[in-house]
Coordinates of C-alpha atoms (C1' of nucleotides) in Angstrom, one line a residue:
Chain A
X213 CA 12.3 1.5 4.3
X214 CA 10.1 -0.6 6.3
X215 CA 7.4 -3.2 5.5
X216 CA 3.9 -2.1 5.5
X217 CA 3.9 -5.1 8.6
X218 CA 6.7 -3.6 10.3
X219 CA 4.9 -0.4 10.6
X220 CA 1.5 -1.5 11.4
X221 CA 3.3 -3.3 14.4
X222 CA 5.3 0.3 15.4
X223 CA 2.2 1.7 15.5
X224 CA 0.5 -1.0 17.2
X225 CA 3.3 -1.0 20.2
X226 CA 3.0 2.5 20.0
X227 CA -0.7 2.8 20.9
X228 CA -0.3 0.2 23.6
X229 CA 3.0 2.3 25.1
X230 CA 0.5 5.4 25.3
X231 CA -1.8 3.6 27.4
X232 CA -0.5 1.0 29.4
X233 CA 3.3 2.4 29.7
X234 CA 6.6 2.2 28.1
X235 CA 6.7 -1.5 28.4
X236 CA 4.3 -3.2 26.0
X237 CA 3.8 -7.3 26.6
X238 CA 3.6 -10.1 23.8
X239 CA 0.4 -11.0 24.3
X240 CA -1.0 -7.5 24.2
X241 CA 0.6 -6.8 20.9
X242 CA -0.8 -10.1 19.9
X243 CA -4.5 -9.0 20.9
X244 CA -4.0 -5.8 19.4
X245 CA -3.5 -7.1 15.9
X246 CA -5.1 -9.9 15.8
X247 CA -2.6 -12.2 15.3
X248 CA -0.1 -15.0 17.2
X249 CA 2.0 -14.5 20.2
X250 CA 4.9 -16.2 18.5
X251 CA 4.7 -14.5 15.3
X252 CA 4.9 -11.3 17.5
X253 CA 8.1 -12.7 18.9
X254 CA 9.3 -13.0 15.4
X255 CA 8.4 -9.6 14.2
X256 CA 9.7 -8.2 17.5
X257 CA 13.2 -10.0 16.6
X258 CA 13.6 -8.5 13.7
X259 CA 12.5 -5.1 15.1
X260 CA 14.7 -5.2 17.6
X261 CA 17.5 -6.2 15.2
X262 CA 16.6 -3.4 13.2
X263 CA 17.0 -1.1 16.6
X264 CA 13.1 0.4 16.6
X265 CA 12.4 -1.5 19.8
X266 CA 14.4 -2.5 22.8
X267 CA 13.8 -6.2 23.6
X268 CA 15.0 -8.4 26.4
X269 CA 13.2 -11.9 26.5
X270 CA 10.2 -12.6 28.3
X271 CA 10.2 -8.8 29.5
X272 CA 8.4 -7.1 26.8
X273 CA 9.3 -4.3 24.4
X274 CA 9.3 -0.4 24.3
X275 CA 10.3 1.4 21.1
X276 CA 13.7 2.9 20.9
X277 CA 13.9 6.8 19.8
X278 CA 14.0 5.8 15.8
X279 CA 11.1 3.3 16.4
X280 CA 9.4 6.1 18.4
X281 CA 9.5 8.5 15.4
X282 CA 8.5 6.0 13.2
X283 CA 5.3 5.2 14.6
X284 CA 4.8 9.2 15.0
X285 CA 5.5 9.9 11.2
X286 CA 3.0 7.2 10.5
X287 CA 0.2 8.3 13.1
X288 CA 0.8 11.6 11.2
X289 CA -0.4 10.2 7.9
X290 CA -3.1 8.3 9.6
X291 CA -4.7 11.9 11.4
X292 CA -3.6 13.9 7.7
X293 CA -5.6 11.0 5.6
X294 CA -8.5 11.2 7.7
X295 CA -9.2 14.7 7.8
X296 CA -8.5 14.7 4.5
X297 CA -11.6 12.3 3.7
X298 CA -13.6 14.2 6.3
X299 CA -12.8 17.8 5.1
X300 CA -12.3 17.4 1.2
X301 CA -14.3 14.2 0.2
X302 CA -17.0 14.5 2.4
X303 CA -16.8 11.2 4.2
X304 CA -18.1 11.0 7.9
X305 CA -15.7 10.6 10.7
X306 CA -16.9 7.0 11.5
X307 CA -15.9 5.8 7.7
X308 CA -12.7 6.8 7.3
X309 CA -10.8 4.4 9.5
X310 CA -10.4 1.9 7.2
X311 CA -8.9 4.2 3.9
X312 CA -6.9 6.2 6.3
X313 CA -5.1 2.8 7.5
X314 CA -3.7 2.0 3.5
X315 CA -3.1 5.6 3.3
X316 CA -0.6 5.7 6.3
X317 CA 1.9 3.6 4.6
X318 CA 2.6 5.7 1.4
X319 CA 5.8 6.5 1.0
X320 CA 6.8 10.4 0.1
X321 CA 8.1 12.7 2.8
X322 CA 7.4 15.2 0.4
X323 CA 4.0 14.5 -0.4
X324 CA 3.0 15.0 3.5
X325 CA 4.2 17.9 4.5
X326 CA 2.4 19.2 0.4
X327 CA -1.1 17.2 2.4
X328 CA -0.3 19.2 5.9
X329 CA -0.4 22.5 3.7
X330 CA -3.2 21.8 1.7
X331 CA -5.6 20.5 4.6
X332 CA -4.2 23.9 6.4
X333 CA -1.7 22.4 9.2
X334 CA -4.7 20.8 10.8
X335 CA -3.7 19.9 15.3
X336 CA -6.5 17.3 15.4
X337 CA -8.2 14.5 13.0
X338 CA -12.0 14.1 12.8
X339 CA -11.9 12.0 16.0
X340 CA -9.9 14.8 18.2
X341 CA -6.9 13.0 17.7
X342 CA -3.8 15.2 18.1
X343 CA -1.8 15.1 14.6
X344 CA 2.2 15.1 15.4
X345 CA 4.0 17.8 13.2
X346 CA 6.5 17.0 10.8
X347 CA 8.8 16.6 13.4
X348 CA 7.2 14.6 15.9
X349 CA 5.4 16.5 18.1
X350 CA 2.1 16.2 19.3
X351 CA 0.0 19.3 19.8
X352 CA -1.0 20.0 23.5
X353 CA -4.0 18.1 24.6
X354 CA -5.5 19.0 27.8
X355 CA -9.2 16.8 27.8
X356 CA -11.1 15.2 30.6
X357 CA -14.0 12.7 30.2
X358 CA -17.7 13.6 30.0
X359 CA -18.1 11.5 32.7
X360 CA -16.3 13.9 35.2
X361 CA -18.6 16.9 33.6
X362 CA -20.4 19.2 36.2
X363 CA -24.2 20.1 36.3
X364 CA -24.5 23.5 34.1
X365 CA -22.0 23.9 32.6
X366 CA -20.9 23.7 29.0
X367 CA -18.5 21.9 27.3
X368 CA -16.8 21.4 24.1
X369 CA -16.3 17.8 22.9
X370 CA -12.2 17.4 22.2
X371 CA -12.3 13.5 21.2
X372 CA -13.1 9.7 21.5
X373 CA -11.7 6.9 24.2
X374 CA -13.4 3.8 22.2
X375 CA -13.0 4.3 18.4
X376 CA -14.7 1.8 17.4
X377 CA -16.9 2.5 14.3
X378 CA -20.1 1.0 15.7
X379 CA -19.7 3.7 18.8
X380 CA -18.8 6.5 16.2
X381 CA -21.6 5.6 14.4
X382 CA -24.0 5.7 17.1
X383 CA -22.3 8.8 18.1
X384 CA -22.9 10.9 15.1
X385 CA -26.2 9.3 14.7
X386 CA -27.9 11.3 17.8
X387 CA -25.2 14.3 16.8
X388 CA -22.1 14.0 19.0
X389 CA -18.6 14.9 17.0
X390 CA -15.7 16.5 18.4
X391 CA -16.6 20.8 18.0
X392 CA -20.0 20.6 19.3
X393 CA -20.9 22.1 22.5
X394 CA -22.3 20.1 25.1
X395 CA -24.6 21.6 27.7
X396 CA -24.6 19.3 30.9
X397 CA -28.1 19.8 32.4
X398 CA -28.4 17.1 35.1
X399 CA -26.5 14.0 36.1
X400 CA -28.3 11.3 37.4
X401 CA -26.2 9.6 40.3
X402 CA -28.0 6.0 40.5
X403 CA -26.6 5.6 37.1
X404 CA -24.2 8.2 36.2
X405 CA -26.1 9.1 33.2
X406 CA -26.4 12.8 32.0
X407 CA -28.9 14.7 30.2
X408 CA -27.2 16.7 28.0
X409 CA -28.0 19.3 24.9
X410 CA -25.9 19.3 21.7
X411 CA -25.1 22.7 20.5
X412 CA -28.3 24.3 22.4
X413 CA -30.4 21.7 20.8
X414 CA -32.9 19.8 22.3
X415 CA -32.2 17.2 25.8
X416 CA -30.8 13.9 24.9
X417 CA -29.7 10.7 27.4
X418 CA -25.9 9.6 27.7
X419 CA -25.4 6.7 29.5
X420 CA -22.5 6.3 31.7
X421 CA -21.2 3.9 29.2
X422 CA -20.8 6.3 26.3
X423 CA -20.3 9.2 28.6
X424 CA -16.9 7.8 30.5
X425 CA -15.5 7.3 26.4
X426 CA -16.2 11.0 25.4
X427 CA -13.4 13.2 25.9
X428 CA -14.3 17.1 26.4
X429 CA -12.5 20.3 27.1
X430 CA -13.9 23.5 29.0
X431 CA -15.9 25.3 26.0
X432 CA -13.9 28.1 24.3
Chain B
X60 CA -8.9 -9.0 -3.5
X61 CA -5.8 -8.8 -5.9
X62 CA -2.7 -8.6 -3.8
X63 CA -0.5 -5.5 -4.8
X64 CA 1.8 -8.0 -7.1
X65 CA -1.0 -8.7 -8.8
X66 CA -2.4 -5.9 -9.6
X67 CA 1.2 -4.8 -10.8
X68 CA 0.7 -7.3 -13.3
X69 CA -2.8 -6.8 -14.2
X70 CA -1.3 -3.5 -15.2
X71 CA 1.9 -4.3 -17.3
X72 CA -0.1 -6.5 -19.2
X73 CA -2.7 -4.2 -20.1
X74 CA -0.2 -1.5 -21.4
X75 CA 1.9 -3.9 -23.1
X76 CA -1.2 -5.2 -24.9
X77 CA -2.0 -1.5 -25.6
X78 CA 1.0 -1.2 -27.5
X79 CA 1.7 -4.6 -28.9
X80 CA -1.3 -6.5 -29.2
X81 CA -3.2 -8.5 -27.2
X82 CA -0.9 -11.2 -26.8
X83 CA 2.0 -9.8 -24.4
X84 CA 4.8 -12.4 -24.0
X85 CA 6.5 -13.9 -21.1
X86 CA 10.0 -11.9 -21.6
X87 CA 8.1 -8.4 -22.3
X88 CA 6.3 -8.6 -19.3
X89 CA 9.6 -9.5 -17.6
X90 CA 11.4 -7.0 -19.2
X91 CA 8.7 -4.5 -18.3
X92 CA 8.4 -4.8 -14.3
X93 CA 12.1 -5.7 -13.8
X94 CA 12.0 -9.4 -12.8
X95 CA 12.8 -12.8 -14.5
X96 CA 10.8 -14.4 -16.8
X97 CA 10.7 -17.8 -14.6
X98 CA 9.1 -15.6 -11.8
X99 CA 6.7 -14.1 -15.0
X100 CA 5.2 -17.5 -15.7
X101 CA 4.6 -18.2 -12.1
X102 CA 2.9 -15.2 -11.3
X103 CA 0.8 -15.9 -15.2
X104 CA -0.1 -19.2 -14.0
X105 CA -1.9 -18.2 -10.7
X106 CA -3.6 -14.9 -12.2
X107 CA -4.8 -17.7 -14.7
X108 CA -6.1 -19.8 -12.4
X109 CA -8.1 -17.2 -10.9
X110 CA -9.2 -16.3 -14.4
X111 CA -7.8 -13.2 -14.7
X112 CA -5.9 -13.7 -18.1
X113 CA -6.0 -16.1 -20.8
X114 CA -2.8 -18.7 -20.7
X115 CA -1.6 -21.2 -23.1
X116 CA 2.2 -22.2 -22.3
X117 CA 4.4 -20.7 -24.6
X118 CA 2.1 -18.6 -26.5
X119 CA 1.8 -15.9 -24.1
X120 CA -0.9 -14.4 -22.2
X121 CA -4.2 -12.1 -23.0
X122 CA -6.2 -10.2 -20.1
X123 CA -9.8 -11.6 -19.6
X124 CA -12.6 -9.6 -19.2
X125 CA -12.6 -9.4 -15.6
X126 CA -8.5 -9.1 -15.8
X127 CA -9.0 -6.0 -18.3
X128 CA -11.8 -4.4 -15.9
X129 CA -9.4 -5.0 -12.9
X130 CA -6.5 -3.2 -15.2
X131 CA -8.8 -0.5 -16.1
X132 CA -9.9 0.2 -12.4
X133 CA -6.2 0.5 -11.3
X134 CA -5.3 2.9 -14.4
X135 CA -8.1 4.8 -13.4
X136 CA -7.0 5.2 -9.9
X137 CA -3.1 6.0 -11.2
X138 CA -4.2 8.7 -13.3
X139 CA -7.0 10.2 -10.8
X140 CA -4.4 10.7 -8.0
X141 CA -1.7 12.0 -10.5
X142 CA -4.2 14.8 -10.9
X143 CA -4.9 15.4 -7.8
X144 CA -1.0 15.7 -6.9
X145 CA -1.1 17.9 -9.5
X146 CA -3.9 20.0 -9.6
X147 CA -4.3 20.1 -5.2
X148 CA -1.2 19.8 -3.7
X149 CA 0.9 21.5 -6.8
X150 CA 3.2 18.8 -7.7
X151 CA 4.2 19.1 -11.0
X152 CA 3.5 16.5 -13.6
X153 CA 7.0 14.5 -13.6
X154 CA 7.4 14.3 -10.2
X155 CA 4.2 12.3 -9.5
X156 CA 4.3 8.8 -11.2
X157 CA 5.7 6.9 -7.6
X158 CA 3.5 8.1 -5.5
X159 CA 0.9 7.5 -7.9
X160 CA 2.2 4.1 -8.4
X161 CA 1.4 3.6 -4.3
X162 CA -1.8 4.8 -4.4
X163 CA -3.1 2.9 -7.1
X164 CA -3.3 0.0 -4.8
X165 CA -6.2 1.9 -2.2
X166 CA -8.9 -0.4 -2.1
X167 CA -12.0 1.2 -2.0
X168 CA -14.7 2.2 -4.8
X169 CA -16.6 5.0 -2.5
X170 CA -13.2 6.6 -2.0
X171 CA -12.5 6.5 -6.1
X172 CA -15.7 7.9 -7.1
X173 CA -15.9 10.8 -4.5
X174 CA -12.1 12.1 -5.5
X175 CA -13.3 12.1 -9.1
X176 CA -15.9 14.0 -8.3
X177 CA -13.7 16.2 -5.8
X178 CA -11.7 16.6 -8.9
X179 CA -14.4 17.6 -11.1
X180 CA -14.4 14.4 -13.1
X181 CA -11.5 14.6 -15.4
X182 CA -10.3 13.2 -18.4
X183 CA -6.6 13.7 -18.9
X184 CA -4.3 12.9 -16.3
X185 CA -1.5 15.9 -16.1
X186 CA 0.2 14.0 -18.8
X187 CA -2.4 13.5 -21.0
X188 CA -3.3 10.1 -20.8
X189 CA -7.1 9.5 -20.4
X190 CA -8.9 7.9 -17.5
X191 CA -11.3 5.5 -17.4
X192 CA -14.6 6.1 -15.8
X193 CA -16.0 4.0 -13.4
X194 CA -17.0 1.8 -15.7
X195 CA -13.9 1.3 -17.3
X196 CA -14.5 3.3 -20.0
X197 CA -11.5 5.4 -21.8
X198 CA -12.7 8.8 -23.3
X199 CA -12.3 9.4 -26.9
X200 CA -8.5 10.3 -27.4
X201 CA -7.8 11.3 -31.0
X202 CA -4.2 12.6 -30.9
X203 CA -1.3 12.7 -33.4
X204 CA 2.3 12.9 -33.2
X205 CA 4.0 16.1 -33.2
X206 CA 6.7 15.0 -36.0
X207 CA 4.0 14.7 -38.4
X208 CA 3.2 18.5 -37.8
X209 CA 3.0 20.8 -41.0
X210 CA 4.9 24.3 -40.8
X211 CA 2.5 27.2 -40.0
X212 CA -0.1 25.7 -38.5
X213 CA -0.9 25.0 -34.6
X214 CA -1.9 22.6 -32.4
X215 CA -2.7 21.7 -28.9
X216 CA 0.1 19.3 -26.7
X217 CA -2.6 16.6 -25.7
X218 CA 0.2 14.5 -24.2
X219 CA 3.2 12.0 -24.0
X220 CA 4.3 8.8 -25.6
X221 CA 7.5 8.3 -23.7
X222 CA 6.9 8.7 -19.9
X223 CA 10.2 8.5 -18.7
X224 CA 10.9 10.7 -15.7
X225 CA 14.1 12.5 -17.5
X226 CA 11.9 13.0 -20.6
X227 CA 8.9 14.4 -18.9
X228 CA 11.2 16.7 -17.0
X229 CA 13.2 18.2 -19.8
X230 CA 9.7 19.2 -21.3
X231 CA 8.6 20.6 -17.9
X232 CA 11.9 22.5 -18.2
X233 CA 11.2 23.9 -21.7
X234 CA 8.1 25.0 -21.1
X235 CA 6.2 22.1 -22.7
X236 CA 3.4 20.5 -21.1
X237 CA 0.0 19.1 -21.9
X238 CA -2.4 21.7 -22.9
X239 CA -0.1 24.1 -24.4
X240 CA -0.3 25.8 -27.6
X241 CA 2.4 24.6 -30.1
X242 CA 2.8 27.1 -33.4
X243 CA 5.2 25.1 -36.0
X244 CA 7.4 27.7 -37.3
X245 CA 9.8 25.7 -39.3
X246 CA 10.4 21.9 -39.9
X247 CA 14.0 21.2 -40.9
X248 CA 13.9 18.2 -43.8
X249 CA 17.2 17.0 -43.1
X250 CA 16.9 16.2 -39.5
X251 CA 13.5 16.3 -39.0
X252 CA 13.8 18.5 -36.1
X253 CA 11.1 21.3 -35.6
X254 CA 11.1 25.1 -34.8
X255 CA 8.0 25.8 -32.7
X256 CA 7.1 28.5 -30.6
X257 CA 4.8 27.8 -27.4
X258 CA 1.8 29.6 -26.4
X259 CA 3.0 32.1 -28.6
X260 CA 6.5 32.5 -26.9
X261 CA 9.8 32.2 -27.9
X262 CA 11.3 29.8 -30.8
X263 CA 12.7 27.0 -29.4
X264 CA 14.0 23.9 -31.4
X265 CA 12.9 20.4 -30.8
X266 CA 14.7 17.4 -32.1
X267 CA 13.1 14.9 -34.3
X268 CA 14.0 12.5 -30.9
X269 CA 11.4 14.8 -28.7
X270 CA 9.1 15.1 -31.8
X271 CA 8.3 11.7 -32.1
X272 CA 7.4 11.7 -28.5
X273 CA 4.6 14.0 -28.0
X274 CA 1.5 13.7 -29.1
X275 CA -0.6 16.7 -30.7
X276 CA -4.5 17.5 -31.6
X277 CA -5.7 20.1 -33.9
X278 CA -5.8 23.2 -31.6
X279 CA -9.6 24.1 -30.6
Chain C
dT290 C1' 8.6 -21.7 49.2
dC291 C1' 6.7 -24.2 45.6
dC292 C1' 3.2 -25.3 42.3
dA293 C1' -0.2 -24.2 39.0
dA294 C1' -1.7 -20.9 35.8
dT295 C1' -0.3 -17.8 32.5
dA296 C1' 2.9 -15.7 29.3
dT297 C1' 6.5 -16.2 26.1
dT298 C1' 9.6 -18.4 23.1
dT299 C1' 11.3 -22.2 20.1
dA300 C1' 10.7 -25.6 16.5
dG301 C1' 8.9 -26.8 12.4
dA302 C1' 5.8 -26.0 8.7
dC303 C1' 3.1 -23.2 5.1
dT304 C1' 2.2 -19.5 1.4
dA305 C1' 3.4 -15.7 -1.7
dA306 C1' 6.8 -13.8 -4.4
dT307 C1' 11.0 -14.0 -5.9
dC308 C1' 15.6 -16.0 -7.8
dT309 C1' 19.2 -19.2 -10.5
dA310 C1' 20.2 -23.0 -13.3
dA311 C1' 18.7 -26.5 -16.1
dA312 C1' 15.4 -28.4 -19.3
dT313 C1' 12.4 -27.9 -23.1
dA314 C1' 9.9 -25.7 -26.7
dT315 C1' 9.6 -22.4 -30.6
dA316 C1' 11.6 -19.7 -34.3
dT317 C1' 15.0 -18.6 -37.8
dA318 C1' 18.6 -18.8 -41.1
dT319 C1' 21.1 -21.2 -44.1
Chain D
dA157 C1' 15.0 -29.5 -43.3
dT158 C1' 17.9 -29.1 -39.6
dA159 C1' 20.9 -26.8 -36.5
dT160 C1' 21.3 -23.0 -33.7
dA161 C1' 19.6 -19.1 -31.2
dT162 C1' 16.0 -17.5 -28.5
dA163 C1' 12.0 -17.8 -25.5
dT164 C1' 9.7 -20.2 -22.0
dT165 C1' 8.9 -23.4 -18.4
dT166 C1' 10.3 -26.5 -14.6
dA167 C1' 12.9 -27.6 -10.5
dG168 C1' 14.7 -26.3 -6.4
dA169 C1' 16.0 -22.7 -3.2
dT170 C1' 15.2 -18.2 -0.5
dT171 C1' 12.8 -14.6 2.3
dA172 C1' 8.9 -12.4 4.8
dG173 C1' 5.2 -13.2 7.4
dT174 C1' 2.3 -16.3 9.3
dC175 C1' 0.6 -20.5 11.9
dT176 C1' 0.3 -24.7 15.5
dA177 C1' 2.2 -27.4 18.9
dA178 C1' 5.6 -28.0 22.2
dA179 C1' 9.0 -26.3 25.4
dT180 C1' 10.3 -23.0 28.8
dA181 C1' 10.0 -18.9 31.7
dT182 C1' 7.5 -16.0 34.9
dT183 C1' 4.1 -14.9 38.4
dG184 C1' 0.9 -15.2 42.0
dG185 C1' -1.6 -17.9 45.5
dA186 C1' -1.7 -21.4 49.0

DNA sequence: TCCAATATTTAGACTAATCTAAATATATAT
DNA sequence: ATATATATTTAGATTAGTCTAAATATTGGA
């Protein structure tokens, strides 16, 4: 249906639509995925020809319903893939990025919805992601950041900001994965840091800098 | 490494070699993956040039060493994810050659080696064909075809020969798949066709057409 | 308002994979 | 042995996706 390019640039515009707003810029696309702002242009052309995005020159582009559901069907796969490594492989969360991101492009309706069932209709991926539904929808999220966390009370982690592997790394390094329960024990206000305990365990450090990119939910 | 193309030839040269000898020509290969032979010869040239085959003009082509290991590592994935579409996420075995066919082309050893140990290491993909271990090695296959059967004796259905999808499914339908138990009732001289019985059940003819297409060992 | 900085698009070119048509080599049947 | 049929290669063109450099549009500050 479409090229493994033209989806990897739905999803792209996609991501950027979630956090900047409907109306996604050249340039931003360009950043995103590492490429050219005139080959952008050019994909966007033939997007827009295609009717998954709504173009007018110079003003950006937003993705038209199809183009919407497109992206969606291929986060889907994505968030499936993943937890599929995680749960059934055995991989860590921070690894499976990479796999997940070849994985997203097989074609088979039919195989997905056999993966959803296996993997038990799993809402969220190993990174708290919400996984859309066959249909498109996106399991309710509500999450706030660890940096908003008050002093004594506990939390549940829900999900990443950054996903960048060398902060999942560190992350699971000192024991920090969406599940576990975080027990905020003082807040430092010079720095914003927090001194936190991971599942009742012993105290451990956040700085503000890995605390504002931790997303959490109350606990239970 | 190998661009998806090129792996697609890797492959087609490795099974036509399988069948025919090591030296697969220009127009078999064509006629094999659906192209022309002009566009054959271009792709031989540059999978030459990065020394993946042996190429003199007009004789036809060999696999090299490293072409043959590439081959084998691509098989291997094929057949690993045809049984785990099978044997996880209940597909049966004719329904699973395209997506298969897609996810051949995942690049990454780790993720091989930990779903063939997720799959408990087989040997036979669900139609019987072995797969290589991670060194490229096949298993010992010794198999026979079912035509040269003799009345009152039974065997075990070890796999296919023709792996057409219409094929594969009218044996699905009939109840004959790999692993089954084949009793040889009759053998009819004048056609060649066969009366068998399966896992003990019901006769059930076979022409001398589906005969010749499945493959037999002596049962246990 | 107008100019400079920034963002975007256009023009022209490149590579990979494919095609058709023409040229050339090999094989085969008298 | 030679002509004809078949197989293969070459030449030249096409499409998708990319690039650089140049042209053009938008925006924000003086």
């Amino acid at each position: 249906m479409h090229s493994f390019t033209e989806e990897n640039y739905l999803k792209a515009i996609y991501k950027l639509m979630e956090n900047d707003g409907p109306e996604v810029s050249t340039n931003a696309i360009a950043a995103h995925m590492n490429t050219r702002a005139a080959t952008v242009t050019d994909m966007i052309k033939k997007l827009s020809a295609k009717k998954l995005v709504h173009y007018t020159p110079y003003q950006g582009v937003s993705l038209s319903t199809t183009g919407k559901k497109a992206a969606l069907s291929i986060i889907r796969k994505h968030r499936l893939w993943e937890f599929f490594l995680v749960e059934k492989l055995g991989f860590r969360w921070d690894e499976v990025h990479d796999m997940a991101e070849q994985m997203e492009h097989i074609q088979s309706p039919e195989l997905v919805e056999r993966l959803d069932e296996y993997l038990g209709f799993p809402k969220h991926d190993p990174h708290g992601d919400p996984i859309p539904d066959a249909k498109g929808r996106l399991p309710e999220t509500e999450a706030a950041l660890l940096l908003s966390a008050q002093k004594g009370k506990k939390y549940k982690m829900s999900g990443v900001i950054d996903h960048h592997v060398l902060f999942l790394k560190h992350l699971d390094e000192i024991g920090l994965k969406p599940g576990c329960i975080i027990y905020v024990d003082q807040i430092t206000s010079y720095d914003l840091s927090l001194q936190i305990r991971i599942n009742g365990g012993k105290p451990l450090f956040i700085s503000h800098q890995i605390a504002r990119n931790i997303l959490i939910t109350s606990s239970r």
